[in-house]
Amino acid sequence: MKNPLPRVAAVHDLSGFGRCSLTVVVPILSTMGFEVCPLPTAILSTHTAIEGFTLLDLTEELPKIIAHWEKLGLKFDAIYSGFLGSARQADIVARFIDAFKTPDTLVVVDPVMADHGQLYASMPPEMVGEMRKLSARAQVITPNITEAALMLERPVPEAMGEGEVKDWLKALSDLGPAMPVITSLPLRSKADTSSVAAYNREDGRYWLTGRPLVPTQYHGTGDIFSSVLTGSLLQGDSLPIAMDRSSQFVASAIRGTFGYSGLAHHEILLERTLRNLATVAATDHYELLP
Ligand code: PXL
């Protein structure tokens, strides 16, 4: 039987403070009308950018949860993974995808590993190869430019032309996923913009969108982007509309936070803009890359 509400398996960590991973994935996808079933990869006190974070790795627990879900015959309309608690989990998640995927399942892998040219504090170097393998199972992947560089074994570029962006997207798609999306692109022609580009192998088209850069850094914006993208695709939006809605929502969440001072840990005030996701967003920003 079809799920009365589309159901998403969300393979991410639970970080108590700092608004990232499950604490943004669940509210975003719930607001967009989906049932979210967390498959938690780790429990942390905060995300790993805050000094002194604690991390309980749930690698041993994952196969038990998956086995119970299999026994229950649960069906998922989407499987969406992000931060993993150990490199070994990539294989477990790959087997989870193989066991639950049907021809209609949307599989999104956000290869959460790194940003600003550096691996996150808890990431072992083997995670890069493991994420590359896991990404081959996905239709959609959403690396930021640092993660894309690691996956392609290329240096992190300071600036890129549109032709290079297309080459990177094509190379990512050659790893397996039909729709790679790269965020935080340093586009030479749009230095004041936070740019996102995507490729759809099914129709051979490349897309670009973005929003004006706000001079600050927030954690968890990649998780917000990928969650809205997943929800939007599940709602039936085209790839350019989904990436434009996601870019627009991240920008609105940043602007909803930027005016406040005294946020010691740069946490994004997601709840101030969350309800915008329940309405139809204007999507007039995307362009086709020639
Ligand atoms: O936003 C990605 C992310 C998710 N989960 C944890 C993180 C990070 C980024 O730092 O530390 C635990």
PDB file of C-alpha atoms and ligand atoms in Angstrom:
ATOM      1  CA  MET A   1       0.000   0.000   0.000  1.00  0.00           C
ATOM      2  CA  LYS A   2       1.111   3.543  -0.734  1.00  0.00           C
ATOM      3  CA  ASN A   3       2.140   5.610   2.314  1.00  0.00           C
ATOM      4  CA  PRO A   4      -0.678   8.091   3.123  1.00  0.00           C
ATOM      5  CA  LEU A   5       2.024  10.678   3.751  1.00  0.00           C
ATOM      6  CA  PRO A   6       5.239  10.374   1.736  1.00  0.00           C
ATOM      7  CA  ARG A   7       7.863   8.966   4.100  1.00  0.00           C
ATOM      8  CA  VAL A   8      11.535   9.887   4.276  1.00  0.00           C
ATOM      9  CA  ALA A   9      14.281   7.873   5.989  1.00  0.00           C
ATOM     10  CA  ALA A  10      16.677  10.527   7.317  1.00  0.00           C
ATOM     11  CA  VAL A  11      20.175   9.195   7.958  1.00  0.00           C
ATOM     12  CA  HIS A  12      21.840  12.003   9.919  1.00  0.00           C
ATOM     13  CA  ASP A  13      23.244  12.724  13.379  1.00  0.00           C
ATOM     14  CA  LEU A  14      21.371  14.298  16.256  1.00  0.00           C
ATOM     15  CA  SER A  15      23.330  17.294  17.547  1.00  0.00           C
ATOM     16  CA  GLY A  16      21.688  18.692  20.689  1.00  0.00           C
ATOM     17  CA  PHE A  17      22.705  22.304  20.183  1.00  0.00           C
ATOM     18  CA  GLY A  18      23.606  24.200  17.038  1.00  0.00           C
ATOM     19  CA  ARG A  19      20.772  23.549  14.554  1.00  0.00           C
ATOM     20  CA  CYS A  20      22.138  21.146  11.988  1.00  0.00           C
ATOM     21  CA  SER A  21      21.386  17.630  10.746  1.00  0.00           C
ATOM     22  CA  LEU A  22      18.261  16.084  12.348  1.00  0.00           C
ATOM     23  CA  THR A  23      17.272  19.260  14.212  1.00  0.00           C
ATOM     24  CA  VAL A  24      16.826  20.949  10.834  1.00  0.00           C
ATOM     25  CA  VAL A  25      16.008  17.927   8.637  1.00  0.00           C
ATOM     26  CA  VAL A  26      12.978  16.896  10.711  1.00  0.00           C
ATOM     27  CA  PRO A  27      11.245  20.289  11.052  1.00  0.00           C
ATOM     28  CA  ILE A  28      11.867  21.191   7.396  1.00  0.00           C
ATOM     29  CA  LEU A  29      10.536  17.957   5.929  1.00  0.00           C
ATOM     30  CA  SER A  30       7.630  17.838   8.400  1.00  0.00           C
ATOM     31  CA  THR A  31       6.629  21.388   7.476  1.00  0.00           C
ATOM     32  CA  MET A  32       6.787  20.388   3.810  1.00  0.00           C
ATOM     33  CA  GLY A  33       4.317  17.588   4.480  1.00  0.00           C
ATOM     34  CA  PHE A  34       6.432  14.467   4.910  1.00  0.00           C
ATOM     35  CA  GLU A  35       6.773  11.847   7.600  1.00  0.00           C
ATOM     36  CA  VAL A  36      10.414  11.701   8.698  1.00  0.00           C
ATOM     37  CA  CYS A  37      11.916   8.516  10.150  1.00  0.00           C
ATOM     38  CA  PRO A  38      15.347   9.283  11.621  1.00  0.00           C
ATOM     39  CA  LEU A  39      18.066   6.670  11.343  1.00  0.00           C
ATOM     40  CA  PRO A  40      20.482   8.424  13.706  1.00  0.00           C
ATOM     41  CA  THR A  41      24.174   8.021  12.892  1.00  0.00           C
ATOM     42  CA  ALA A  42      25.563   9.638  16.053  1.00  0.00           C
ATOM     43  CA  ILE A  43      24.511  11.702  19.044  1.00  0.00           C
ATOM     44  CA  LEU A  44      26.510  14.840  19.710  1.00  0.00           C
ATOM     45  CA  SER A  45      26.321  17.603  22.298  1.00  0.00           C
ATOM     46  CA  THR A  46      26.758  20.165  19.490  1.00  0.00           C
ATOM     47  CA  HIS A  47      28.005  20.131  15.908  1.00  0.00           C
ATOM     48  CA  THR A  48      31.721  19.558  15.581  1.00  0.00           C
ATOM     49  CA  ALA A  49      32.662  23.196  15.022  1.00  0.00           C
ATOM     50  CA  ILE A  50      32.056  23.943  18.710  1.00  0.00           C
ATOM     51  CA  GLU A  51      35.049  23.066  20.865  1.00  0.00           C
ATOM     52  CA  GLY A  52      34.571  20.263  23.384  1.00  0.00           C
ATOM     53  CA  PHE A  53      31.731  18.516  21.512  1.00  0.00           C
ATOM     54  CA  THR A  54      30.863  14.976  22.604  1.00  0.00           C
ATOM     55  CA  LEU A  55      30.087  12.236  20.052  1.00  0.00           C
ATOM     56  CA  LEU A  56      28.413   8.871  20.581  1.00  0.00           C
ATOM     57  CA  ASP A  57      28.965   6.821  17.413  1.00  0.00           C
ATOM     58  CA  LEU A  58      25.871   4.681  16.633  1.00  0.00           C
ATOM     59  CA  THR A  59      27.528   2.405  14.046  1.00  0.00           C
ATOM     60  CA  GLU A  60      26.673  -0.745  16.020  1.00  0.00           C
ATOM     61  CA  GLU A  61      23.035   0.320  16.405  1.00  0.00           C
ATOM     62  CA  LEU A  62      22.300   1.040  12.738  1.00  0.00           C
ATOM     63  CA  PRO A  63      22.040  -2.590  11.497  1.00  0.00           C
ATOM     64  CA  LYS A  64      19.658  -3.398  14.379  1.00  0.00           C
ATOM     65  CA  ILE A  65      17.356  -0.491  13.532  1.00  0.00           C
ATOM     66  CA  ILE A  66      17.466  -1.390   9.837  1.00  0.00           C
ATOM     67  CA  ALA A  67      16.708  -5.071  10.565  1.00  0.00           C
ATOM     68  CA  HIS A  68      13.651  -4.062  12.625  1.00  0.00           C
ATOM     69  CA  TRP A  69      12.419  -1.751   9.867  1.00  0.00           C
ATOM     70  CA  GLU A  70      12.841  -4.573   7.337  1.00  0.00           C
ATOM     71  CA  LYS A  71      10.850  -6.909   9.557  1.00  0.00           C
ATOM     72  CA  LEU A  72       8.081  -4.307   9.752  1.00  0.00           C
ATOM     73  CA  GLY A  73       8.070  -4.009   5.954  1.00  0.00           C
ATOM     74  CA  LEU A  74       8.434  -0.209   6.081  1.00  0.00           C
ATOM     75  CA  LYS A  75       8.465   1.548   2.724  1.00  0.00           C
ATOM     76  CA  PHE A  76      10.216   4.839   2.057  1.00  0.00           C
ATOM     77  CA  ASP A  77       9.471   7.365  -0.658  1.00  0.00           C
ATOM     78  CA  ALA A  78      12.903   8.891  -0.113  1.00  0.00           C
ATOM     79  CA  ILE A  79      16.160   7.992   1.576  1.00  0.00           C
ATOM     80  CA  TYR A  80      18.228  11.019   2.493  1.00  0.00           C
ATOM     81  CA  SER A  81      21.638  10.714   4.166  1.00  0.00           C
ATOM     82  CA  GLY A  82      24.066  13.268   5.571  1.00  0.00           C
ATOM     83  CA  PHE A  83      26.637  13.314   8.397  1.00  0.00           C
ATOM     84  CA  LEU A  84      27.915   9.827   9.263  1.00  0.00           C
ATOM     85  CA  GLY A  85      29.336   8.858  12.659  1.00  0.00           C
ATOM     86  CA  SER A  86      32.100   6.658  11.207  1.00  0.00           C
ATOM     87  CA  ALA A  87      33.505   5.708   7.785  1.00  0.00           C
ATOM     88  CA  ARG A  88      32.151   2.176   8.320  1.00  0.00           C
ATOM     89  CA  GLN A  89      28.604   3.540   8.276  1.00  0.00           C
ATOM     90  CA  ALA A  90      28.834   4.314   4.548  1.00  0.00           C
ATOM     91  CA  ASP A  91      28.673   0.591   3.760  1.00  0.00           C
ATOM     92  CA  ILE A  92      25.774   0.086   6.160  1.00  0.00           C
ATOM     93  CA  VAL A  93      23.860   2.966   4.573  1.00  0.00           C
ATOM     94  CA  ALA A  94      24.626   1.596   1.082  1.00  0.00           C
ATOM     95  CA  ARG A  95      23.141  -1.759   2.095  1.00  0.00           C
ATOM     96  CA  PHE A  96      20.145   0.051   3.630  1.00  0.00           C
ATOM     97  CA  ILE A  97      19.565   1.825   0.308  1.00  0.00           C
ATOM     98  CA  ASP A  98      19.876  -1.439  -1.628  1.00  0.00           C
ATOM     99  CA  ALA A  99      17.378  -3.143   0.686  1.00  0.00           C
ATOM    100  CA  PHE A 100      14.722  -0.389   0.667  1.00  0.00           C
ATOM    101  CA  LYS A 101      15.084   1.291  -2.720  1.00  0.00           C
ATOM    102  CA  THR A 102      12.355   0.775  -5.316  1.00  0.00           C
ATOM    103  CA  PRO A 103      12.261   2.294  -8.833  1.00  0.00           C
ATOM    104  CA  ASP A 104      10.251   5.192  -7.327  1.00  0.00           C
ATOM    105  CA  THR A 105      12.472   5.944  -4.320  1.00  0.00           C
ATOM    106  CA  LEU A 106      14.289   9.263  -4.349  1.00  0.00           C
ATOM    107  CA  VAL A 107      17.813   8.752  -2.964  1.00  0.00           C
ATOM    108  CA  VAL A 108      19.667  11.875  -1.861  1.00  0.00           C
ATOM    109  CA  VAL A 109      23.196  11.702  -0.443  1.00  0.00           C
ATOM    110  CA  ASP A 110      24.658  14.835   1.072  1.00  0.00           C
ATOM    111  CA  PRO A 111      28.345  13.883   1.406  1.00  0.00           C
ATOM    112  CA  VAL A 112      28.813  15.899   4.603  1.00  0.00           C
ATOM    113  CA  MET A 113      32.555  15.917   5.324  1.00  0.00           C
ATOM    114  CA  ALA A 114      34.140  19.289   4.982  1.00  0.00           C
ATOM    115  CA  ASP A 115      33.832  23.002   4.333  1.00  0.00           C
ATOM    116  CA  HIS A 116      36.137  25.948   3.646  1.00  0.00           C
ATOM    117  CA  GLY A 117      38.835  23.595   2.351  1.00  0.00           C
ATOM    118  CA  GLN A 118      38.977  21.407   5.486  1.00  0.00           C
ATOM    119  CA  LEU A 119      37.549  18.145   6.763  1.00  0.00           C
ATOM    120  CA  TYR A 120      35.278  18.554   9.815  1.00  0.00           C
ATOM    121  CA  ALA A 121      36.855  17.741  13.197  1.00  0.00           C
ATOM    122  CA  SER A 122      35.364  14.241  13.543  1.00  0.00           C
ATOM    123  CA  MET A 123      36.010  13.132   9.939  1.00  0.00           C
ATOM    124  CA  PRO A 124      38.581  10.408   9.266  1.00  0.00           C
ATOM    125  CA  PRO A 125      40.311  10.807   5.857  1.00  0.00           C
ATOM    126  CA  GLU A 126      38.817   7.450   4.734  1.00  0.00           C
ATOM    127  CA  MET A 127      35.407   9.139   4.759  1.00  0.00           C
ATOM    128  CA  VAL A 128      36.208  10.725   1.389  1.00  0.00           C
ATOM    129  CA  GLY A 129      36.444   7.418  -0.485  1.00  0.00           C
ATOM    130  CA  GLU A 130      33.490   6.022   1.436  1.00  0.00           C
ATOM    131  CA  MET A 131      31.296   9.011   0.572  1.00  0.00           C
ATOM    132  CA  ARG A 132      32.376   8.708  -3.060  1.00  0.00           C
ATOM    133  CA  LYS A 133      31.168   5.094  -3.080  1.00  0.00           C
ATOM    134  CA  LEU A 134      27.932   5.933  -1.257  1.00  0.00           C
ATOM    135  CA  SER A 135      27.201   8.795  -3.663  1.00  0.00           C
ATOM    136  CA  ALA A 136      27.166   6.293  -6.541  1.00  0.00           C
ATOM    137  CA  ARG A 137      23.919   4.914  -5.042  1.00  0.00           C
ATOM    138  CA  ALA A 138      22.149   8.309  -5.157  1.00  0.00           C
ATOM    139  CA  GLN A 139      20.172  10.140  -7.817  1.00  0.00           C
ATOM    140  CA  VAL A 140      20.942  13.466  -6.157  1.00  0.00           C
ATOM    141  CA  ILE A 141      24.101  14.521  -4.321  1.00  0.00           C
ATOM    142  CA  THR A 142      24.639  17.936  -2.734  1.00  0.00           C
ATOM    143  CA  PRO A 143      28.335  18.522  -1.979  1.00  0.00           C
ATOM    144  CA  ASN A 144      29.620  21.998  -1.211  1.00  0.00           C
ATOM    145  CA  ILE A 145      32.646  23.015  -3.284  1.00  0.00           C
ATOM    146  CA  THR A 146      35.141  21.573  -0.742  1.00  0.00           C
ATOM    147  CA  GLU A 147      33.343  18.219  -0.664  1.00  0.00           C
ATOM    148  CA  ALA A 148      33.109  18.182  -4.465  1.00  0.00           C
ATOM    149  CA  ALA A 149      36.874  18.819  -4.682  1.00  0.00           C
ATOM    150  CA  LEU A 150      37.603  15.983  -2.237  1.00  0.00           C
ATOM    151  CA  MET A 151      35.356  13.591  -4.134  1.00  0.00           C
ATOM    152  CA  LEU A 152      36.991  14.460  -7.458  1.00  0.00           C
ATOM    153  CA  GLU A 153      40.526  14.614  -5.993  1.00  0.00           C
ATOM    154  CA  ARG A 154      40.932  18.162  -7.278  1.00  0.00           C
ATOM    155  CA  PRO A 155      42.256  21.218  -5.423  1.00  0.00           C
ATOM    156  CA  VAL A 156      39.598  23.500  -3.902  1.00  0.00           C
ATOM    157  CA  PRO A 157      39.309  26.338  -6.447  1.00  0.00           C
ATOM    158  CA  GLU A 158      39.470  29.999  -5.414  1.00  0.00           C
ATOM    159  CA  ALA A 159      37.411  31.044  -8.430  1.00  0.00           C
ATOM    160  CA  MET A 160      35.681  29.208 -11.266  1.00  0.00           C
ATOM    161  CA  GLY A 161      34.276  29.963 -14.698  1.00  0.00           C
ATOM    162  CA  GLU A 162      30.946  28.563 -15.858  1.00  0.00           C
ATOM    163  CA  GLY A 163      32.681  26.065 -18.163  1.00  0.00           C
ATOM    164  CA  GLU A 164      34.657  24.681 -15.215  1.00  0.00           C
ATOM    165  CA  VAL A 165      31.494  24.372 -13.157  1.00  0.00           C
ATOM    166  CA  LYS A 166      29.917  22.291 -15.926  1.00  0.00           C
ATOM    167  CA  ASP A 167      33.027  20.112 -16.091  1.00  0.00           C
ATOM    168  CA  TRP A 168      32.906  19.524 -12.306  1.00  0.00           C
ATOM    169  CA  LEU A 169      29.211  18.636 -12.419  1.00  0.00           C
ATOM    170  CA  LYS A 170      29.766  16.228 -15.301  1.00  0.00           C
ATOM    171  CA  ALA A 171      32.673  14.592 -13.431  1.00  0.00           C
ATOM    172  CA  LEU A 172      30.500  14.190 -10.305  1.00  0.00           C
ATOM    173  CA  SER A 173      27.729  12.663 -12.356  1.00  0.00           C
ATOM    174  CA  ASP A 174      30.268  10.216 -13.826  1.00  0.00           C
ATOM    175  CA  LEU A 175      30.674   8.896 -10.251  1.00  0.00           C
ATOM    176  CA  GLY A 176      27.040   7.700 -10.437  1.00  0.00           C
ATOM    177  CA  PRO A 177      24.427  10.290  -9.437  1.00  0.00           C
ATOM    178  CA  ALA A 178      22.208  11.598 -12.252  1.00  0.00           C
ATOM    179  CA  MET A 179      21.702  14.966 -10.539  1.00  0.00           C
ATOM    180  CA  PRO A 180      24.761  16.422  -8.807  1.00  0.00           C
ATOM    181  CA  VAL A 181      24.265  19.818  -7.171  1.00  0.00           C
ATOM    182  CA  ILE A 182      27.250  21.893  -5.967  1.00  0.00           C
ATOM    183  CA  THR A 183      26.765  24.640  -3.363  1.00  0.00           C
ATOM    184  CA  SER A 184      29.043  27.517  -2.249  1.00  0.00           C
ATOM    185  CA  LEU A 185      30.498  27.866  -5.747  1.00  0.00           C
ATOM    186  CA  PRO A 186      33.160  30.586  -6.087  1.00  0.00           C
ATOM    187  CA  LEU A 187      31.920  31.822  -9.472  1.00  0.00           C
ATOM    188  CA  ARG A 188      34.263  34.411 -10.940  1.00  0.00           C
ATOM    189  CA  SER A 189      31.420  36.239 -12.704  1.00  0.00           C
ATOM    190  CA  LYS A 190      29.278  36.362  -9.544  1.00  0.00           C
ATOM    191  CA  ALA A 191      31.676  37.080  -6.696  1.00  0.00           C
ATOM    192  CA  ASP A 192      28.925  38.652  -4.558  1.00  0.00           C
ATOM    193  CA  THR A 193      26.615  35.670  -4.858  1.00  0.00           C
ATOM    194  CA  SER A 194      26.305  32.391  -3.030  1.00  0.00           C
ATOM    195  CA  SER A 195      25.926  30.249  -6.152  1.00  0.00           C
ATOM    196  CA  VAL A 196      24.517  26.784  -6.649  1.00  0.00           C
ATOM    197  CA  ALA A 197      24.775  24.796  -9.885  1.00  0.00           C
ATOM    198  CA  ALA A 198      23.303  21.477 -10.927  1.00  0.00           C
ATOM    199  CA  TYR A 199      23.310  19.033 -13.803  1.00  0.00           C
ATOM    200  CA  ASN A 200      20.587  16.671 -14.891  1.00  0.00           C
ATOM    201  CA  ARG A 201      22.067  13.786 -16.858  1.00  0.00           C
ATOM    202  CA  GLU A 202      18.589  12.717 -18.040  1.00  0.00           C
ATOM    203  CA  ASP A 203      18.132  15.810 -20.193  1.00  0.00           C
ATOM    204  CA  GLY A 204      21.741  17.061 -20.386  1.00  0.00           C
ATOM    205  CA  ARG A 205      20.884  20.489 -18.942  1.00  0.00           C
ATOM    206  CA  TYR A 206      22.948  22.531 -16.465  1.00  0.00           C
ATOM    207  CA  TRP A 207      21.337  25.023 -14.070  1.00  0.00           C
ATOM    208  CA  LEU A 208      22.553  27.918 -11.999  1.00  0.00           C
ATOM    209  CA  THR A 209      20.956  29.857  -9.179  1.00  0.00           C
ATOM    210  CA  GLY A 210      22.095  31.871  -6.186  1.00  0.00           C
ATOM    211  CA  ARG A 211      21.398  34.655  -3.738  1.00  0.00           C
ATOM    212  CA  PRO A 212      23.442  37.687  -2.643  1.00  0.00           C
ATOM    213  CA  LEU A 213      26.158  36.751  -0.159  1.00  0.00           C
ATOM    214  CA  VAL A 214      25.622  37.907   3.419  1.00  0.00           C
ATOM    215  CA  PRO A 215      28.965  38.687   5.100  1.00  0.00           C
ATOM    216  CA  THR A 216      28.837  36.018   7.801  1.00  0.00           C
ATOM    217  CA  GLN A 217      29.022  32.236   8.280  1.00  0.00           C
ATOM    218  CA  TYR A 218      26.368  29.992   9.769  1.00  0.00           C
ATOM    219  CA  HIS A 219      26.580  26.280  10.460  1.00  0.00           C
ATOM    220  CA  GLY A 220      23.931  23.908   9.201  1.00  0.00           C
ATOM    221  CA  THR A 221      23.044  25.902   6.089  1.00  0.00           C
ATOM    222  CA  GLY A 222      24.117  22.962   3.896  1.00  0.00           C
ATOM    223  CA  ASP A 223      21.729  20.701   5.815  1.00  0.00           C
ATOM    224  CA  ILE A 224      18.944  23.257   5.409  1.00  0.00           C
ATOM    225  CA  PHE A 225      19.647  23.504   1.666  1.00  0.00           C
ATOM    226  CA  SER A 226      19.657  19.737   1.084  1.00  0.00           C
ATOM    227  CA  SER A 227      16.545  19.188   3.205  1.00  0.00           C
ATOM    228  CA  VAL A 228      14.501  21.769   1.274  1.00  0.00           C
ATOM    229  CA  LEU A 229      15.856  20.346  -1.997  1.00  0.00           C
ATOM    230  CA  THR A 230      14.791  16.830  -0.993  1.00  0.00           C
ATOM    231  CA  GLY A 231      11.332  18.023   0.061  1.00  0.00           C
ATOM    232  CA  SER A 232      10.870  20.096  -3.059  1.00  0.00           C
ATOM    233  CA  LEU A 233      11.843  17.227  -5.397  1.00  0.00           C
ATOM    234  CA  LEU A 234       9.486  14.934  -3.459  1.00  0.00           C
ATOM    235  CA  GLN A 235       6.712  17.483  -3.971  1.00  0.00           C
ATOM    236  CA  GLY A 236       7.312  17.090  -7.711  1.00  0.00           C
ATOM    237  CA  ASP A 237       9.293  20.261  -8.422  1.00  0.00           C
ATOM    238  CA  SER A 238      11.769  20.240 -11.294  1.00  0.00           C
ATOM    239  CA  LEU A 239      15.492  20.324 -10.453  1.00  0.00           C
ATOM    240  CA  PRO A 240      15.916  24.085 -11.173  1.00  0.00           C
ATOM    241  CA  ILE A 241      12.820  24.977  -9.155  1.00  0.00           C
ATOM    242  CA  ALA A 242      13.933  22.746  -6.268  1.00  0.00           C
ATOM    243  CA  MET A 243      17.426  24.257  -6.162  1.00  0.00           C
ATOM    244  CA  ASP A 244      16.025  27.772  -6.460  1.00  0.00           C
ATOM    245  CA  ARG A 245      13.527  27.222  -3.613  1.00  0.00           C
ATOM    246  CA  SER A 246      16.338  25.819  -1.460  1.00  0.00           C
ATOM    247  CA  SER A 247      18.679  28.693  -2.236  1.00  0.00           C
ATOM    248  CA  GLN A 248      15.871  31.176  -1.552  1.00  0.00           C
ATOM    249  CA  PHE A 249      14.974  29.526   1.757  1.00  0.00           C
ATOM    250  CA  VAL A 250      18.589  29.395   2.998  1.00  0.00           C
ATOM    251  CA  ALA A 251      18.960  33.081   2.105  1.00  0.00           C
ATOM    252  CA  SER A 252      15.765  33.955   3.990  1.00  0.00           C
ATOM    253  CA  ALA A 253      16.899  31.943   7.039  1.00  0.00           C
ATOM    254  CA  ILE A 254      20.257  33.756   6.994  1.00  0.00           C
ATOM    255  CA  ARG A 255      18.585  37.157   6.665  1.00  0.00           C
ATOM    256  CA  GLY A 256      16.164  36.197   9.443  1.00  0.00           C
ATOM    257  CA  THR A 257      19.183  35.627  11.686  1.00  0.00           C
ATOM    258  CA  PHE A 258      21.756  38.173  10.541  1.00  0.00           C
ATOM    259  CA  GLY A 259      20.124  41.178  12.225  1.00  0.00           C
ATOM    260  CA  TYR A 260      20.444  39.617  15.675  1.00  0.00           C
ATOM    261  CA  SER A 261      23.639  40.171  17.596  1.00  0.00           C
ATOM    262  CA  GLY A 262      25.001  38.045  20.410  1.00  0.00           C
ATOM    263  CA  LEU A 263      24.584  34.628  18.798  1.00  0.00           C
ATOM    264  CA  ALA A 264      27.826  33.255  20.197  1.00  0.00           C
ATOM    265  CA  HIS A 265      27.827  30.091  18.110  1.00  0.00           C
ATOM    266  CA  HIS A 266      26.453  31.403  14.813  1.00  0.00           C
ATOM    267  CA  GLU A 267      23.339  29.291  15.103  1.00  0.00           C
ATOM    268  CA  ILE A 268      20.716  29.924  12.482  1.00  0.00           C
ATOM    269  CA  LEU A 269      17.266  30.938  13.749  1.00  0.00           C
ATOM    270  CA  LEU A 270      15.467  28.436  11.562  1.00  0.00           C
ATOM    271  CA  GLU A 271      12.132  28.663  13.362  1.00  0.00           C
ATOM    272  CA  ARG A 272      11.741  32.317  12.383  1.00  0.00           C
ATOM    273  CA  THR A 273      11.414  31.392   8.697  1.00  0.00           C
ATOM    274  CA  LEU A 274      10.327  27.755   8.818  1.00  0.00           C
ATOM    275  CA  ARG A 275       6.681  28.548   8.110  1.00  0.00           C
ATOM    276  CA  ASN A 276       7.620  30.053   4.721  1.00  0.00           C
ATOM    277  CA  LEU A 277       8.104  26.472   3.562  1.00  0.00           C
ATOM    278  CA  ALA A 278       4.403  25.792   3.912  1.00  0.00           C
ATOM    279  CA  THR A 279       3.631  28.341   1.190  1.00  0.00           C
ATOM    280  CA  VAL A 280       4.383  28.336  -2.525  1.00  0.00           C
ATOM    281  CA  ALA A 281       7.659  30.163  -3.085  1.00  0.00           C
ATOM    282  CA  ALA A 282       8.346  32.430  -6.046  1.00  0.00           C
ATOM    283  CA  THR A 283      11.039  30.736  -8.124  1.00  0.00           C
ATOM    284  CA  ASP A 284      12.236  33.250 -10.645  1.00  0.00           C
ATOM    285  CA  HIS A 285      15.978  33.227 -10.098  1.00  0.00           C
ATOM    286  CA  TYR A 286      17.335  30.218 -11.886  1.00  0.00           C
ATOM    287  CA  GLU A 287      19.018  30.291 -15.281  1.00  0.00           C
ATOM    288  CA  LEU A 288      20.099  27.696 -17.819  1.00  0.00           C
ATOM    289  CA  LEU A 289      23.877  27.485 -18.253  1.00  0.00           C
ATOM    290  CA  PRO A 290      24.668  27.715 -21.975  1.00  0.00           C
TER     291      PRO A 290
HETATM  292  O1  PXL B   1      26.123  20.771   8.930  1.00  0.00           O
HETATM  293  C1  PXL B   1      26.849  19.621   8.741  1.00  0.00           C
HETATM  294  C2  PXL B   1      27.131  18.936  10.040  1.00  0.00           C
HETATM  295  C3  PXL B   1      26.274  17.953  10.493  1.00  0.00           C
HETATM  296  N1  PXL B   1      26.467  17.308  11.644  1.00  0.00           N
HETATM  297  C4  PXL B   1      27.530  17.592  12.420  1.00  0.00           C
HETATM  298  C5  PXL B   1      28.430  18.586  12.013  1.00  0.00           C
HETATM  299  C6  PXL B   1      28.235  19.268  10.808  1.00  0.00           C
HETATM  300  C7  PXL B   1      29.161  20.312  10.378  1.00  0.00           C
HETATM  301  O2  PXL B   1      30.019  20.746  11.073  1.00  0.00           O
HETATM  302  O3  PXL B   1      29.479  18.875  12.801  1.00  0.00           O
HETATM  303  C8  PXL B   1      27.726  16.874  13.693  1.00  0.00           C
END
